[in-house]
PDB file of C-alpha atoms in Angstrom:
ATOM      1  CA  MET A1218     143.191 122.976 109.724  1.00 46.00           C
ATOM      2  CA  ASN A1219     141.303 121.011 107.346  1.00 42.00           C
ATOM      3  CA  LYS A1220     142.319 118.256 108.858  1.00 43.00           C
ATOM      4  CA  ILE A1221     140.620 119.664 112.680  1.00 41.00           C
ATOM      5  CA  ILE A1222     137.450 120.695 110.928  1.00 34.00           C
ATOM      6  CA  VAL A1223     137.003 117.030 109.423  1.00 31.00           C
ATOM      7  CA  ALA A1224     137.651 115.347 112.554  1.00 35.00           C
ATOM      8  CA  THR A1225     135.468 117.095 114.459  1.00 33.00           C
ATOM      9  CA  LEU A1226     132.442 116.703 111.779  1.00 31.00           C
ATOM     10  CA  LEU A1227     133.050 113.007 112.000  1.00 33.00           C
ATOM     11  CA  SER A1228     133.011 113.237 116.218  1.00 36.00           C
ATOM     12  CA  MET A1229     130.175 115.216 115.690  1.00 35.00           C
ATOM     13  CA  LEU A1230     128.386 112.807 113.476  1.00 32.00           C
ATOM     14  CA  ALA A1231     129.138 109.796 115.426  1.00 36.00           C
ATOM     15  CA  CYS A1232     127.851 111.243 118.511  1.00 36.00           C
ATOM     16  CA  SER A1233     124.333 111.724 116.905  1.00 36.00           C
ATOM     17  CA  PHE A1234     124.094 108.137 116.586  1.00 38.00           C
ATOM     18  CA  SER A1235     124.664 107.438 120.062  1.00 43.00           C
ATOM     19  CA  VAL A1236     121.951 107.726 122.549  1.00 44.00           C
ATOM     20  CA  GLY A1237     122.027 111.420 124.030  1.00 46.00           C
ATOM     21  CA  ALA A1238     121.222 112.619 127.177  1.00 43.00           C
ATOM     22  CA  GLY A1239     117.670 112.009 128.687  1.00 45.00           C
ATOM     23  CA  GLU A1240     117.246 109.544 125.914  1.00 63.00           C
ATOM     24  CA  THR A1241     116.554 105.908 126.869  1.00 88.00           C
ATOM     25  CA  GLN A1242     116.838 102.933 124.797  1.00 94.00           C
ATOM     26  CA  MET A1243     113.238 100.971 124.272  1.00 97.00           C
ATOM     27  CA  THR A1244     113.668  97.426 124.652  1.00 97.00           C
ATOM     28  CA  ARG A1245     111.009  94.853 123.224  1.00 98.00           C
ATOM     29  CA  LEU A1246     110.045  91.005 122.761  1.00 99.00           C
ATOM     30  CA  SER A1247     107.706  90.281 120.080  1.00 99.00           C
ATOM     31  CA  LYS A1248     105.957  86.782 120.558  1.00 99.00           C
ATOM     32  CA  ILE A1249     105.170  85.661 117.258  1.00 99.00           C
ATOM     33  CA  THR A1250     103.205  82.803 115.792  1.00 99.00           C
ATOM     34  CA  VAL A1251     103.482  81.592 112.532  1.00 99.00           C
ATOM     35  CA  ASP A1252     101.095  79.578 110.170  1.00 99.00           C
ATOM     36  CA  ALA A1253     103.414  76.668 109.405  1.00 99.00           C
ATOM     37  CA  ASP A1254     102.637  76.270 105.882  1.00 99.00           C
ATOM     38  CA  TYR A1255     104.074  79.860 105.339  1.00 99.00           C
ATOM     39  CA  LEU A1256     107.097  79.322 107.585  1.00 99.00           C
ATOM     40  CA  PRO A1257     110.238  79.102 105.101  1.00 99.00           C
ATOM     41  CA  ALA A1258     108.463  82.192 103.240  1.00 99.00           C
ATOM     42  CA  TYR A1259     107.843  84.345 106.648  1.00 99.00           C
ATOM     43  CA  ARG A1260     111.574  82.957 107.834  1.00 99.00           C
ATOM     44  CA  ASP A1261     112.681  84.704 104.464  1.00 99.00           C
ATOM     45  CA  ALA A1262     111.057  88.315 104.619  1.00 99.00           C
ATOM     46  CA  LEU A1263     112.073  88.393 108.359  1.00 99.00           C
ATOM     47  CA  SER A1264     115.339  87.952 107.363  1.00 99.00           C
ATOM     48  CA  GLU A1265     115.477  90.573 104.469  1.00 99.00           C
ATOM     49  CA  GLU A1266     113.572  93.270 106.906  1.00 98.00           C
ATOM     50  CA  ASP A1267     116.203  92.665 109.630  1.00 98.00           C
ATOM     51  CA  ARG A1268     118.952  92.746 107.407  1.00 98.00           C
ATOM     52  CA  ALA A1269     118.006  95.974 106.196  1.00 98.00           C
ATOM     53  CA  SER A1270     117.074  97.539 109.337  1.00 98.00           C
ATOM     54  CA  MET A1271     120.144  96.562 110.776  1.00 98.00           C
ATOM     55  CA  ALA A1272     122.299  97.803 107.869  1.00 98.00           C
ATOM     56  CA  LEU A1273     120.289 101.179 107.084  1.00 98.00           C
ATOM     57  CA  GLU A1274     118.946 102.293 110.551  1.00 98.00           C
ATOM     58  CA  PRO A1275     121.267 103.399 113.088  1.00 98.00           C
ATOM     59  CA  GLY A1276     118.599 103.730 115.836  1.00 98.00           C
ATOM     60  CA  VAL A1277     118.224 100.037 115.378  1.00 98.00           C
ATOM     61  CA  LEU A1278     120.591  98.495 117.384  1.00 96.00           C
ATOM     62  CA  SER A1279     119.465  94.976 117.619  1.00 96.00           C
ATOM     63  CA  LEU A1280     116.836  92.417 116.189  1.00 97.00           C
ATOM     64  CA  TYR A1281     117.462  89.301 117.274  1.00 97.00           C
ATOM     65  CA  ALA A1282     115.004  86.330 116.280  1.00 98.00           C
ATOM     66  CA  VAL A1283     114.748  82.944 118.007  1.00 99.00           C
ATOM     67  CA  PHE A1284     112.263  80.212 116.930  1.00 98.00           C
ATOM     68  CA  ASP A1285     111.295  77.595 119.324  1.00 99.00           C
ATOM     69  CA  LYS A1286     113.247  74.200 118.802  1.00 98.00           C
ATOM     70  CA  GLU A1287     110.469  71.991 119.813  1.00 99.00           C
ATOM     71  CA  ASP A1288     107.807  74.389 117.523  1.00 99.00           C
ATOM     72  CA  PRO A1289     109.244  76.505 115.020  1.00 98.00           C
ATOM     73  CA  THR A1290     105.954  78.010 114.312  1.00 99.00           C
ATOM     74  CA  ARG A1291     106.837  79.666 117.521  1.00 99.00           C
ATOM     75  CA  LEU A1292     109.641  82.838 117.227  1.00 99.00           C
ATOM     76  CA  THR A1293     110.384  85.564 119.821  1.00 99.00           C
ATOM     77  CA  ILE A1294     112.564  88.471 118.617  1.00 99.00           C
ATOM     78  CA  LEU A1295     114.552  90.785 120.730  1.00 98.00           C
ATOM     79  CA  GLU A1296     114.079  94.446 119.617  1.00 98.00           C
ATOM     80  CA  ILE A1297     116.341  97.526 120.961  1.00 97.00           C
ATOM     81  CA  TYR A1298     116.238 100.685 119.704  1.00 97.00           C
ATOM     82  CA  ALA A1299     118.084 103.517 120.377  1.00 96.00           C
ATOM     83  CA  SER A1300     114.984 105.600 121.555  1.00 97.00           C
ATOM     84  CA  ARG A1301     111.275 105.577 121.177  1.00 97.00           C
ATOM     85  CA  GLU A1302     111.964 108.011 118.256  1.00 98.00           C
ATOM     86  CA  ALA A1303     114.237 105.337 116.613  1.00 98.00           C
ATOM     87  CA  TYR A1304     110.901 102.629 117.018  1.00 98.00           C
ATOM     88  CA  GLU A1305     108.884 104.926 115.331  1.00 98.00           C
ATOM     89  CA  GLN A1306     110.765 105.766 112.636  1.00 98.00           C
ATOM     90  CA  HIS A1307     111.738 102.210 111.949  1.00 99.00           C
ATOM     91  CA  VAL A1308     108.283 101.127 112.017  1.00 98.00           C
ATOM     92  CA  LYS A1309     107.740 103.655 108.798  1.00 99.00           C
ATOM     93  CA  SER A1310     110.568 102.317 106.718  1.00 98.00           C
ATOM     94  CA  PRO A1311     109.637 101.098 103.314  1.00 98.00           C
ATOM     95  CA  HIS A1312     111.772  97.411 104.203  1.00 98.00           C
ATOM     96  CA  PHE A1313     109.690  97.334 107.546  1.00 98.00           C
ATOM     97  CA  LEU A1314     106.063  97.864 106.172  1.00 99.00           C
ATOM     98  CA  LYS A1315     107.537  95.924 103.139  1.00 99.00           C
ATOM     99  CA  TYR A1316     107.692  92.642 105.753  1.00 99.00           C
ATOM    100  CA  LYS A1317     104.411  93.764 107.795  1.00 98.00           C
ATOM    101  CA  ASN A1318     102.148  93.927 104.988  1.00 98.00           C
ATOM    102  CA  GLY A1319     103.693  91.109 103.338  1.00 98.00           C
ATOM    103  CA  THR A1320     103.120  88.832 106.342  1.00 99.00           C
ATOM    104  CA  LEU A1321     100.010  89.667 107.933  1.00 98.00           C
ATOM    105  CA  HIS A1322      98.406  86.818 106.381  1.00 99.00           C
ATOM    106  CA  MET A1323     101.335  84.106 107.646  1.00 99.00           C
ATOM    107  CA  VAL A1324     101.075  85.540 111.196  1.00 99.00           C
ATOM    108  CA  LYS A1325      98.655  83.511 113.666  1.00 99.00           C
ATOM    109  CA  SER A1326      99.491  86.007 116.689  1.00 99.00           C
ATOM    110  CA  LEU A1327     101.568  88.622 117.565  1.00 98.00           C
ATOM    111  CA  GLU A1328     102.156  89.971 121.216  1.00 99.00           C
ATOM    112  CA  LEU A1329     104.004  92.821 121.705  1.00 98.00           C
ATOM    113  CA  VAL A1330     105.993  93.101 125.178  1.00 98.00           C
ATOM    114  CA  ASP A1331     107.625  96.134 126.180  1.00 97.00           C
ATOM    115  CA  VAL A1332     110.564  95.011 128.830  1.00 97.00           C
ATOM    116  CA  GLU A1333     113.426  96.591 130.897  1.00 94.00           C
ATOM    117  CA  PRO A1334     117.165  95.247 130.988  1.00 93.00           C
ATOM    118  CA  LEU A1335     118.165  94.600 134.112  1.00 92.00           C
ATOM    119  CA  LEU A1336     121.758  96.210 132.858  1.00 90.00           C
ATOM    120  CA  PRO A1337     120.932  98.270 129.719  1.00 84.00           C
ATOM    121  CA  GLU A1338     124.723  99.636 129.771  1.00 84.00           C
ATOM    122  CA  LEU A1339     125.673  96.257 128.675  1.00 84.00           C
ATOM    123  CA  LYS A1340     126.472  95.882 124.770  1.00 79.00           C
ATOM    124  CA  ILE A1341     125.613  92.571 122.931  1.00 76.00           C
ATOM    125  CA  LYS A1342     128.662  90.987 121.863  1.00 76.00           C
TER     126      LYS A1342
END
């Protein structure tokens, strides 16, 4: 009997981390240009923030940063959140605020583009 209760509770907990009916994922591209003088420090700060977000926030599904090969001061981050609420929680998290406040002087431009996935049910492997 106890095993059934534990299994049920674990199943309920696992389901609470998935996107529920009526919720839609939020997908965004963050296009950033960094001052070249700060590029190594910026990369370190972003790496720390991305790792913490992925490890600590179930609603953060992807933070995938890519740097332009021809101009490494330009990067794009593919951000996927389980819901708008998950995004709002993310931007209030201590690790995000540390990154944001610590890199403000490093960022020359920031463009946030909300996008719609062609096939949102496909997962990144």
